[in-house]
Short mmCIF file of C-alpha atoms and ligand atoms in Angstrom, two decimals:
data_model
loop_
_atom_site.label_atom_id
_atom_site.label_comp_id
_atom_site.label_asym_id
_atom_site.label_seq_id
_atom_site.Cartn_x
_atom_site.Cartn_y
_atom_site.Cartn_z
CA UNK M 1 -29.50 -6.76 1.63
CA UNK M 2 -26.20 -6.87 3.31
CA UNK M 3 -25.42 -10.43 2.32
CA UNK M 4 -26.40 -9.85 -1.28
CA UNK M 5 -24.26 -6.78 -1.45
CA UNK M 6 -21.30 -8.83 -0.42
CA UNK M 7 -22.09 -11.32 -3.16
CA UNK M 8 -22.18 -8.53 -5.68
CA UNK M 9 -18.91 -7.28 -4.34
CA UNK M 10 -17.27 -10.57 -5.28
CA UNK M 11 -19.28 -11.05 -8.44
CA UNK M 12 -18.80 -7.64 -9.98
CA UNK M 13 -15.19 -7.65 -8.97
CA UNK M 14 -14.46 -10.94 -10.70
CA UNK M 15 -16.80 -10.80 -13.65
CA UNK M 16 -16.24 -7.35 -14.95
CA UNK M 17 -14.21 -7.66 -18.12
CA UNK M 18 -12.30 -4.56 -17.10
CA UNK M 19 -10.32 -6.52 -14.54
CA UNK M 20 -9.51 -9.32 -16.93
CA UNK M 21 -7.77 -7.21 -19.53
CA UNK M 22 -5.24 -4.47 -19.16
CA UNK M 23 -6.31 -1.15 -17.80
CA UNK M 24 -7.46 1.62 -20.04
CA UNK M 25 -8.52 4.18 -17.52
CA UNK M 26 -8.81 6.90 -20.10
CA UNK M 27 -12.39 5.90 -20.82
CA UNK M 28 -14.57 7.59 -18.23
CA UNK M 29 -17.42 5.23 -19.08
CA UNK M 30 -15.44 2.21 -17.91
CA UNK M 31 -14.51 3.95 -14.73
CA UNK M 32 -18.12 4.97 -14.26
CA UNK M 33 -19.29 1.39 -14.64
CA UNK M 34 -16.78 0.13 -12.15
CA UNK M 35 -17.57 2.81 -9.70
CA UNK M 36 -21.27 2.21 -10.03
CA UNK M 37 -20.83 -1.43 -9.10
CA UNK M 38 -18.30 -0.69 -6.43
CA UNK M 39 -20.78 1.42 -4.53
CA UNK M 40 -22.81 -1.64 -3.69
CA UNK M 41 -19.71 -3.59 -3.04
CA UNK M 42 -18.19 -1.89 -0.15
CA UNK M 43 -21.23 -0.84 1.79
CA UNK M 44 -20.58 -4.01 3.71
CA UNK M 45 -17.94 -2.05 5.62
CA UNK M 46 -18.47 -3.22 9.18
CA UNK M 47 -18.30 0.31 10.52
CA UNK M 48 -21.57 0.86 8.69
CA UNK M 49 -22.97 -2.30 10.24
CA UNK M 50 -24.71 -0.27 12.89
CA UNK M 51 -26.85 1.49 10.31
CA UNK M 52 -28.11 -1.79 8.95
CA UNK M 53 -31.64 -2.83 9.99
CA UNK M 54 -31.87 -5.74 12.43
CA UNK M 55 -33.31 -8.21 9.97
CA UNK M 56 -30.15 -8.27 7.89
CA UNK M 57 -27.68 -8.10 10.74
CA UNK M 58 -27.41 -11.90 10.62
CA UNK M 59 -24.40 -11.74 8.31
CA UNK M 60 -21.48 -12.21 10.63
CA UNK M 61 -18.31 -10.23 10.71
CA UNK M 62 -16.39 -13.43 9.94
CA UNK M 63 -18.52 -14.08 6.90
CA UNK M 64 -17.93 -10.57 5.62
CA UNK M 65 -14.21 -11.01 6.25
CA UNK M 66 -14.21 -14.27 4.37
CA UNK M 67 -16.03 -12.76 1.40
CA UNK M 68 -13.61 -9.85 1.22
CA UNK M 69 -10.74 -12.32 1.34
CA UNK M 70 -12.31 -14.35 -1.44
CA UNK M 71 -12.73 -11.21 -3.52
CA UNK M 72 -9.08 -10.36 -2.96
CA UNK M 73 -8.10 -13.93 -3.81
CA UNK M 74 -10.06 -13.76 -7.05
CA UNK M 75 -7.93 -11.02 -8.55
CA UNK M 76 -6.48 -12.41 -11.72
CA UNK M 77 -2.70 -12.67 -11.63
CA UNK M 78 -2.44 -12.20 -15.40
CA UNK M 79 -0.19 -9.18 -15.12
CA UNK M 80 2.08 -10.46 -12.39
CA UNK M 81 5.38 -10.64 -14.18
CA UNK M 82 8.40 -12.75 -13.34
CA UNK M 83 11.08 -10.38 -12.04
CA UNK M 84 14.35 -10.40 -14.02
CA UNK M 85 16.49 -10.40 -10.85
CA UNK M 86 15.77 -12.57 -7.81
CA UNK M 87 14.61 -10.77 -4.71
CA UNK M 88 17.54 -12.17 -2.71
CA UNK M 89 19.96 -10.53 -5.10
CA UNK M 90 18.10 -7.23 -5.23
CA UNK M 91 17.46 -6.95 -1.50
CA UNK M 92 20.91 -5.73 -0.42
CA UNK M 93 20.97 -3.21 -3.24
CA UNK M 94 17.46 -2.06 -2.33
CA UNK M 95 18.57 -1.55 1.27
CA UNK M 96 21.45 0.61 0.08
CA UNK M 97 19.18 2.65 -2.21
CA UNK M 98 16.72 3.11 0.68
CA UNK M 99 19.40 4.46 2.97
CA UNK M 100 20.78 6.85 0.35
CA UNK M 101 17.37 7.97 -0.85
CA UNK M 102 16.20 8.61 2.69
CA UNK M 103 19.19 10.88 3.31
CA UNK M 104 18.51 12.73 0.09
CA UNK M 105 14.87 13.25 1.07
CA UNK M 106 15.93 14.52 4.51
CA UNK M 107 18.05 17.10 2.72
CA UNK M 108 15.32 17.96 0.24
CA UNK M 109 12.84 18.60 3.07
CA UNK M 110 15.41 20.69 4.89
CA UNK M 111 16.01 22.86 1.82
CA UNK M 112 12.27 23.20 1.30
CA UNK M 113 11.83 24.25 4.91
CA UNK M 114 14.38 27.01 4.38
CA UNK M 115 12.48 28.21 1.36
CA UNK M 116 14.93 26.86 -1.21
CA UNK M 117 13.87 25.26 -4.46
CA UNK M 118 13.66 21.48 -4.85
CA UNK M 119 16.79 20.19 -6.56
CA UNK M 120 15.08 18.69 -9.58
CA UNK M 121 18.23 17.09 -10.98
CA UNK M 122 18.98 15.32 -7.73
CA UNK M 123 15.40 14.17 -7.38
CA UNK M 124 15.44 12.80 -10.93
CA UNK M 125 18.54 10.71 -10.21
CA UNK M 126 16.84 9.36 -7.12
CA UNK M 127 13.69 8.42 -9.02
CA UNK M 128 15.86 6.72 -11.63
CA UNK M 129 17.70 4.63 -9.01
CA UNK M 130 14.44 3.65 -7.40
CA UNK M 131 12.69 2.80 -10.65
CA UNK M 132 15.70 0.79 -11.86
CA UNK M 133 15.51 -1.30 -8.70
CA UNK M 134 11.77 -1.77 -9.19
CA UNK M 135 12.47 -2.95 -12.77
CA UNK M 136 14.98 -5.50 -11.58
CA UNK M 137 12.64 -6.74 -8.88
CA UNK M 138 9.49 -4.84 -7.88
CA UNK M 139 9.17 -6.48 -4.46
CA UNK M 140 12.62 -5.87 -2.97
CA UNK M 141 12.64 -2.09 -2.57
CA UNK M 142 8.91 -1.85 -1.86
CA UNK M 143 9.13 -4.28 1.05
CA UNK M 144 12.39 -2.80 2.30
CA UNK M 145 11.05 0.77 2.32
CA UNK M 146 8.14 -0.36 4.49
CA UNK M 147 10.53 -0.89 7.41
CA UNK M 148 10.76 2.39 9.27
CA UNK M 149 11.13 3.72 12.71
CA UNK M 150 8.78 6.43 13.82
CA UNK M 151 11.43 9.20 13.49
CA UNK M 152 12.27 8.63 9.86
CA UNK M 153 8.70 7.85 8.84
CA UNK M 154 8.05 10.88 6.65
CA UNK M 155 11.31 10.47 4.71
CA UNK M 156 11.15 6.73 4.11
CA UNK M 157 7.45 7.16 3.30
CA UNK M 158 8.43 9.39 0.38
CA UNK M 159 10.83 6.73 -0.90
CA UNK M 160 8.25 3.97 -0.47
CA UNK M 161 5.47 5.88 -2.23
CA UNK M 162 7.88 6.70 -5.07
CA UNK M 163 8.65 2.99 -5.55
CA UNK M 164 5.01 1.97 -5.39
CA UNK M 165 3.95 4.66 -7.85
CA UNK M 166 6.51 3.28 -10.30
CA UNK M 167 5.30 -0.31 -9.84
CA UNK M 168 1.65 0.73 -10.07
CA UNK M 169 2.32 2.91 -13.11
CA UNK M 170 3.87 -0.05 -14.91
CA UNK M 171 0.98 -2.27 -13.85
CA UNK M 172 -1.47 0.25 -15.32
CA UNK M 173 0.46 0.34 -18.57
CA UNK M 174 1.81 3.89 -18.33
CA UNK M 175 4.74 4.63 -20.62
CA UNK M 176 8.27 5.26 -19.32
CA UNK M 177 7.94 9.04 -19.13
CA UNK M 178 4.60 8.85 -17.31
CA UNK M 179 5.98 6.21 -14.96
CA UNK M 180 8.92 8.43 -14.12
CA UNK M 181 6.52 11.33 -13.47
CA UNK M 182 4.49 9.05 -11.22
CA UNK M 183 7.62 8.15 -9.25
CA UNK M 184 8.66 11.78 -8.93
CA UNK M 185 5.17 12.69 -7.74
CA UNK M 186 5.38 9.91 -5.13
CA UNK M 187 8.71 11.22 -3.91
CA UNK M 188 7.36 14.77 -3.55
CA UNK M 189 3.74 14.16 -2.54
CA UNK M 190 4.24 14.99 1.16
CA UNK M 191 6.73 17.82 0.70
CA UNK M 192 4.28 20.07 2.55
CA UNK M 193 4.94 18.04 5.71
CA UNK M 194 8.34 19.71 5.85
CA UNK M 195 6.67 22.87 7.13
CA UNK M 196 4.23 21.22 9.52
CA UNK M 197 4.99 21.97 13.18
CA UNK M 198 7.11 19.02 14.43
CA UNK M 199 5.11 18.71 17.64
CA UNK M 200 2.02 18.00 15.53
CA UNK M 201 3.74 15.88 12.87
CA UNK M 202 5.51 13.73 15.45
CA UNK M 203 2.80 13.71 18.10
CA UNK M 204 2.74 10.22 19.59
CA UNK M 205 -1.04 10.20 19.96
CA UNK M 206 -4.24 11.18 18.24
CA UNK M 207 -4.46 14.72 16.90
CA UNK M 208 -7.00 17.21 18.19
CA UNK M 209 -9.37 18.67 15.63
CA UNK M 210 -7.33 21.88 15.53
CA UNK M 211 -4.09 19.95 15.01
CA UNK M 212 -5.62 17.88 12.24
CA UNK M 213 -6.83 21.09 10.59
CA UNK M 214 -3.19 22.24 10.51
CA UNK M 215 -2.07 18.86 9.07
CA UNK M 216 -4.71 19.12 6.38
CA UNK M 217 -2.93 22.17 4.99
CA UNK M 218 0.10 20.08 3.94
CA UNK M 219 -1.12 19.39 0.38
CA UNK M 220 -1.67 23.10 -0.27
CA UNK M 221 1.66 24.01 1.33
CA UNK M 222 3.55 21.37 -0.67
CA UNK M 223 1.87 22.47 -3.87
CA UNK M 224 2.82 26.09 -3.19
CA UNK M 225 6.44 25.07 -2.55
CA UNK M 226 6.63 23.19 -5.86
CA UNK M 227 5.10 26.16 -7.65
CA UNK M 228 7.81 28.38 -6.20
CA UNK M 229 10.58 25.99 -7.19
CA UNK M 230 11.67 24.92 -10.64
CA UNK M 231 9.85 21.61 -10.30
CA UNK M 232 6.85 22.41 -12.38
CA UNK M 233 6.02 18.90 -13.50
CA UNK M 234 2.23 19.16 -13.59
CA UNK M 235 1.96 15.57 -12.36
CA UNK M 236 3.92 16.35 -9.19
CA UNK M 237 1.87 19.47 -8.59
CA UNK M 238 -1.36 17.56 -9.07
CA UNK M 239 -0.43 14.62 -6.82
CA UNK M 240 0.97 16.91 -4.16
CA UNK M 241 -2.27 18.88 -4.02
CA UNK M 242 -4.77 16.04 -4.45
CA UNK M 243 -3.40 12.85 -2.85
CA UNK M 244 -5.87 13.19 0.04
CA UNK M 245 -8.94 13.53 -2.16
CA UNK M 246 -11.37 10.60 -1.97
CA UNK M 247 -13.60 9.33 -4.78
CA UNK M 248 -16.75 9.97 -2.71
CA UNK M 249 -15.84 13.63 -2.31
CA UNK M 250 -15.03 13.40 1.42
CA UNK M 251 -11.31 14.15 1.00
CA UNK M 252 -9.34 17.38 1.02
CA UNK M 253 -8.33 20.06 0.15
CA UNK M 254 -11.00 20.43 -2.54
CA UNK M 255 -13.46 17.61 -1.86
CA UNK M 256 -13.12 16.48 -5.49
CA UNK M 257 -15.24 13.50 -6.56
CA UNK M 258 -14.67 10.53 -8.85
CA UNK M 259 -13.41 11.58 -12.25
CA UNK M 260 -12.65 15.08 -11.03
CA UNK M 261 -9.61 13.44 -9.44
CA UNK M 262 -6.86 12.56 -11.90
CA UNK M 263 -5.56 9.04 -12.44
CA UNK M 264 -2.20 9.97 -10.92
CA UNK M 265 -3.73 11.53 -7.79
CA UNK M 266 -5.91 8.46 -7.31
CA UNK M 267 -2.81 6.28 -7.63
CA UNK M 268 -1.12 8.49 -5.05
CA UNK M 269 -4.01 8.02 -2.62
CA UNK M 270 -3.75 4.23 -2.76
CA UNK M 271 0.05 4.08 -2.42
CA UNK M 272 0.04 6.71 0.35
CA UNK M 273 -2.48 4.93 2.54
CA UNK M 274 -0.95 1.47 2.03
CA UNK M 275 2.49 2.64 3.05
CA UNK M 276 1.10 4.71 5.94
CA UNK M 277 -0.80 1.88 7.57
CA UNK M 278 1.92 -0.74 7.04
CA UNK M 279 4.56 1.50 8.66
CA UNK M 280 5.51 2.29 12.23
CA UNK M 281 4.55 5.92 12.68
CA UNK M 282 4.79 8.32 15.61
CA UNK M 283 1.13 7.69 16.37
CA UNK M 284 0.60 4.08 15.40
CA UNK M 285 2.37 0.77 14.85
CA UNK M 286 2.30 -0.59 11.34
CA UNK M 287 -0.08 -3.37 10.40
CA UNK M 288 0.74 -6.55 8.54
CA UNK M 289 0.82 -5.97 4.74
CA UNK M 290 -1.82 -8.55 3.85
CA UNK M 291 -4.08 -7.37 6.67
CA UNK M 292 -3.66 -3.80 5.44
CA UNK M 293 -4.82 -4.71 1.95
CA UNK M 294 -7.89 -6.36 3.42
CA UNK M 295 -8.71 -3.20 5.39
CA UNK M 296 -8.21 -1.07 2.30
CA UNK M 297 -10.56 -3.34 0.35
CA UNK M 298 -13.17 -2.60 3.00
CA UNK M 299 -12.62 1.15 2.72
CA UNK M 300 -12.24 1.20 -1.01
CA UNK M 301 -15.74 2.33 -1.84
CA UNK M 302 -15.50 5.83 -0.52
CA UNK M 303 -11.80 6.38 -0.51
CA UNK M 304 -10.22 4.70 -3.50
CA UNK M 305 -10.86 4.10 -7.16
CA UNK M 306 -11.58 0.39 -7.16
CA UNK M 307 -9.88 -0.36 -10.48
CA UNK M 308 -6.72 1.35 -9.30
CA UNK M 309 -6.83 -0.47 -5.99
CA UNK M 310 -7.16 -3.74 -7.95
CA UNK M 311 -4.13 -2.91 -10.04
CA UNK M 312 -2.23 -2.01 -6.89
CA UNK M 313 -2.97 -5.41 -5.37
CA UNK M 314 -1.78 -7.01 -8.59
CA UNK M 315 1.43 -5.06 -8.38
CA UNK M 316 2.36 -6.11 -4.83
CA UNK M 317 0.46 -9.37 -4.32
CA UNK M 318 -2.35 -10.39 -1.99
CA UNK M 319 0.22 -11.57 0.52
CA UNK M 320 2.93 -8.95 -0.05
CA UNK M 321 6.52 -9.80 0.90
CA UNK M 322 6.82 -9.68 4.69
CA UNK M 323 3.24 -10.83 5.40
CA UNK M 324 2.90 -13.33 8.24
CA UNK M 325 0.81 -16.38 7.37
CA UNK M 326 -0.55 -19.44 9.14
CA UNK M 327 -0.33 -22.62 7.06
CA UNK M 328 -2.81 -25.51 6.93
CA UNK M 329 -0.07 -27.61 8.54
CA UNK M 330 -0.15 -25.36 11.59
CA UNK M 331 3.20 -23.84 10.81
CA UNK M 332 3.76 -20.08 10.70
CA UNK M 333 5.80 -18.48 7.97
CA UNK M 334 6.59 -15.17 6.37
CA UNK M 335 6.19 -14.39 2.67
CA UNK M 336 9.61 -13.98 1.04
CA UNK M 337 8.81 -13.71 -2.64
CA UNK M 338 6.08 -13.54 -5.25
CA UNK M 339 6.56 -16.32 -7.77
CA UNK M 340 4.85 -14.64 -10.68
CA UNK M 341 2.47 -17.56 -11.08
CA UNK M 342 -0.38 -16.70 -8.76
CA UNK M 343 -1.11 -14.02 -6.22
CA UNK M 344 -2.04 -16.61 -3.60
CA UNK M 345 0.93 -18.95 -3.97
CA UNK M 346 4.02 -16.97 -2.99
CA UNK M 347 7.21 -18.40 -1.51
CA UNK M 348 6.97 -18.68 2.26
CA UNK M 349 9.71 -19.14 4.84
CA UNK M 350 8.33 -21.42 7.55
CA UNK M 351 9.92 -20.98 10.96
CA UNK M 352 7.45 -21.75 13.74
CA UNK M 353 5.22 -24.64 14.68
CA UNK M 354 1.97 -23.79 16.45
CA UNK M 355 1.58 -27.48 17.30
CA UNK M 356 4.73 -27.60 19.39
CA UNK M 357 4.75 -23.85 20.10
CA UNK M 358 8.40 -23.83 19.10
CA UNK M 359 10.67 -22.38 16.49
CA UNK M 360 11.61 -24.83 13.75
CA UNK M 361 14.59 -24.62 11.39
CA UNK M 362 13.64 -22.06 8.77
CA UNK M 363 12.60 -23.63 5.49
CA UNK M 364 11.37 -21.93 2.33
CA UNK M 365 8.52 -23.50 0.36
CA UNK M 366 7.29 -22.43 -3.08
CA UNK M 367 3.51 -22.68 -2.88
CA UNK M 368 3.20 -22.47 -6.66
CA UNK M 369 5.09 -25.75 -6.97
CA UNK M 370 2.48 -28.47 -7.60
CA UNK M 371 4.40 -30.82 -5.31
CA UNK M 372 3.99 -28.50 -2.33
CA UNK M 373 1.20 -29.90 -0.20
CA UNK M 374 0.96 -27.16 2.42
CA UNK M 375 -1.24 -24.13 1.75
CA UNK M 376 -1.94 -20.78 3.35
CA UNK M 377 -4.73 -21.00 5.90
CA UNK M 378 -4.86 -17.27 6.48
CA UNK M 379 -3.09 -14.19 7.70
CA UNK M 380 -1.52 -14.24 11.12
CA UNK M 381 -1.26 -11.13 13.29
CA UNK M 382 2.42 -10.31 13.88
CA UNK M 383 1.52 -8.35 17.03
CA UNK M 384 0.26 -11.60 18.57
CA UNK M 385 3.71 -13.18 18.28
CA UNK M 386 6.24 -10.38 18.23
CA UNK M 387 8.93 -12.41 16.49
CA UNK M 388 11.96 -10.15 16.99
CA UNK M 389 13.67 -11.34 13.81
CA UNK M 390 10.60 -11.21 11.54
CA UNK M 391 12.08 -8.63 9.16
CA UNK M 392 15.40 -10.44 9.03
CA UNK M 393 13.63 -13.65 8.08
CA UNK M 394 12.04 -12.30 4.91
CA UNK M 395 14.72 -9.82 3.90
CA UNK M 396 17.88 -11.73 4.75
CA UNK M 397 19.25 -8.41 6.05
CA UNK M 398 20.75 -8.72 9.49
CA UNK M 399 19.33 -6.34 12.09
CA UNK M 400 16.53 -5.03 9.87
CA UNK M 401 13.73 -3.59 11.98
CA UNK M 402 15.50 -4.19 15.29
P1 LIG H 501 0.11 9.64 7.21
O1 LIG H 501 0.37 9.11 8.58
O2 LIG H 501 1.19 9.47 6.21
O3 LIG H 501 -1.23 8.95 6.67
C1 LIG H 501 -1.65 9.13 5.35
C2 LIG H 501 -3.09 8.72 5.19
O4 LIG H 501 -3.23 7.30 5.42
C3 LIG H 501 -4.08 9.34 6.16
O5 LIG H 501 -4.40 10.64 5.76
C4 LIG H 501 -5.25 8.38 6.06
O6 LIG H 501 -5.98 8.59 4.86
C5 LIG H 501 -4.54 7.05 5.92
N1 LIG H 501 -4.44 6.43 7.24
C6 LIG H 501 -3.39 6.41 8.05
N2 LIG H 501 -3.67 5.73 9.19
C7 LIG H 501 -4.94 5.30 9.08
C8 LIG H 501 -5.80 4.52 9.92
O7 LIG H 501 -5.44 4.08 11.01
N3 LIG H 501 -7.06 4.29 9.44
C9 LIG H 501 -7.48 4.77 8.23
N4 LIG H 501 -8.74 4.51 7.83
N5 LIG H 501 -6.69 5.49 7.42
C10 LIG H 501 -5.44 5.74 7.84
P2 LIG H 501 -5.02 11.70 6.81
O8 LIG H 501 -5.91 11.01 7.79
O9 LIG H 501 -5.62 12.81 6.02
O10 LIG H 501 -3.77 12.23 7.64
C11 LIG H 501 -2.77 13.04 7.02
C12 LIG H 501 -1.58 13.10 7.90
O11 LIG H 501 -1.93 13.71 9.15
C13 LIG H 501 -1.02 11.73 8.28
O12 LIG H 501 -0.20 11.22 7.26
C14 LIG H 501 -0.25 12.09 9.55
O13 LIG H 501 0.98 12.72 9.25
C15 LIG H 501 -1.16 13.11 10.18
N6 LIG H 501 -2.06 12.44 11.13
C16 LIG H 501 -3.32 12.00 10.92
N7 LIG H 501 -3.84 11.49 12.06
C17 LIG H 501 -2.88 11.60 13.00
C18 LIG H 501 -2.81 11.25 14.41
O14 LIG H 501 -3.77 10.75 15.01
N8 LIG H 501 -1.63 11.54 15.06
C19 LIG H 501 -0.56 12.11 14.42
N9 LIG H 501 0.56 12.34 15.13
N10 LIG H 501 -0.62 12.45 13.11
C20 LIG H 501 -1.75 12.20 12.41
C1 LIG H 502 15.60 2.40 7.61
O1 LIG H 502 15.17 2.04 8.72
O2 LIG H 502 16.13 3.51 7.46
C2 LIG H 502 15.48 1.51 6.43
C3 LIG H 502 16.26 0.25 6.55
C4 LIG H 502 17.28 0.10 5.46
O3 LIG H 502 17.13 0.67 4.40
O4 LIG H 502 18.26 -0.61 5.68
C1 LIG H 503 -8.23 -15.05 6.68
O1 LIG H 503 -7.26 -14.37 6.95
O2 LIG H 503 -9.12 -15.23 7.52
C2 LIG H 503 -8.40 -15.66 5.31
C3 LIG H 503 -7.14 -15.66 4.52
C4 LIG H 503 -7.32 -15.69 3.02
O3 LIG H 503 -7.79 -16.67 2.46
O4 LIG H 503 -6.97 -14.71 2.39
FE1 LIG H 504 -0.11 13.44 2.67
#
């Protein structure tokens, strides 16, 4: 039954010992177990609601939403570490790294387009800068790199996925060398887009079937370019070729299933989609980060490896930095920092009162502080409000996103 499936979704998600301890994804049996339970979990996807017989259609969309939110909320914060450098301090540096890295990626794509090899040394320095920033504070660069305009999407997307692969690699307990490989793979995963026709890549609307067929060649193209260049890191090759595979076998280019897809490629899939849907792209406005995670939780059955998605949520929070939230008090705020104590009690900058429908002097509250009375009521859709200074409020960087 639909309702029962939702229950199992929450139950299996919370109760499975796998999620309580650190991740050892090398054991296929564990992954198998998780995947087996996850199949029941996410069949509640509302897009499948139409297939459900009438007698179980009584479970409302809101109820399903609430249960997904509860499942997200239940993720144990055990691995959420206190960052050594405050996000305020890291933010300006992260902005600088973003700008430099983006320019370097522009150049890398240009060289690739001309048939030249990827400058591996330059790329390594970039990955090092990015992963150093993520070590100082994992949330600064990741939230900063989300802010894009449609024209620079593909370049900043490479930077963002690099940073998230590093954070997720650490979360999954990869060693330093593997984490660096993961970051490099993130940086290079969409290299094939450099040879996609610009009128398709930058098309402001939905692609035709023929255009999408062209786009779907970008993993193979990117892989071929890396093969031709000196960058033979097998991890980069693998992620480049397989980041659009899905665990249910419906992805491309090979339609690989489950364990046929490597850990790193499955990590790439999660980071890629999260950054894509939270970004302004030529064909779509970005969604709120917390809302995006909720959507991904809905899709996770067919598309993602559930355990990896879980780890990803742990690495960026349930309300990632920059998420808009409505408080129980009726105030609206934006998440400015993860406190390291719980995924649901970040620091929030309150700046609007829905009671008076007016801006209020911005004030930051730490929801993990036991003396803080106010709590998060739920996500709030930024598109509903269009606060022009939203990105400035959480980042402290003047003009960001304007
Ligand atoms: P991208 O924009 O970087 O998106 C990467 C992946 O994120 C997508 O791979 C898809 O798995 C996921 N994704 C992005 N937006 C959505 C969404 O609204 N809903 C869902 N469920 N998933 C989403 P995909 O679909 O294989 O597309 C690969 C690339 O093809 C995209 O990379 C983009 O460059 C291009 N593309 C896909 N659809 C369109 C479109 O309608 N218009 C344009 N201009 N480009 C598109
Ligand atoms: C960008 O829009 O290029 C990113 C913003 C920044 O890094 O300052
Ligand atoms: C909601 O957005 O409706 C619920 C928010 C939450 O508890 O995560
Ligand atoms: Fe891609």
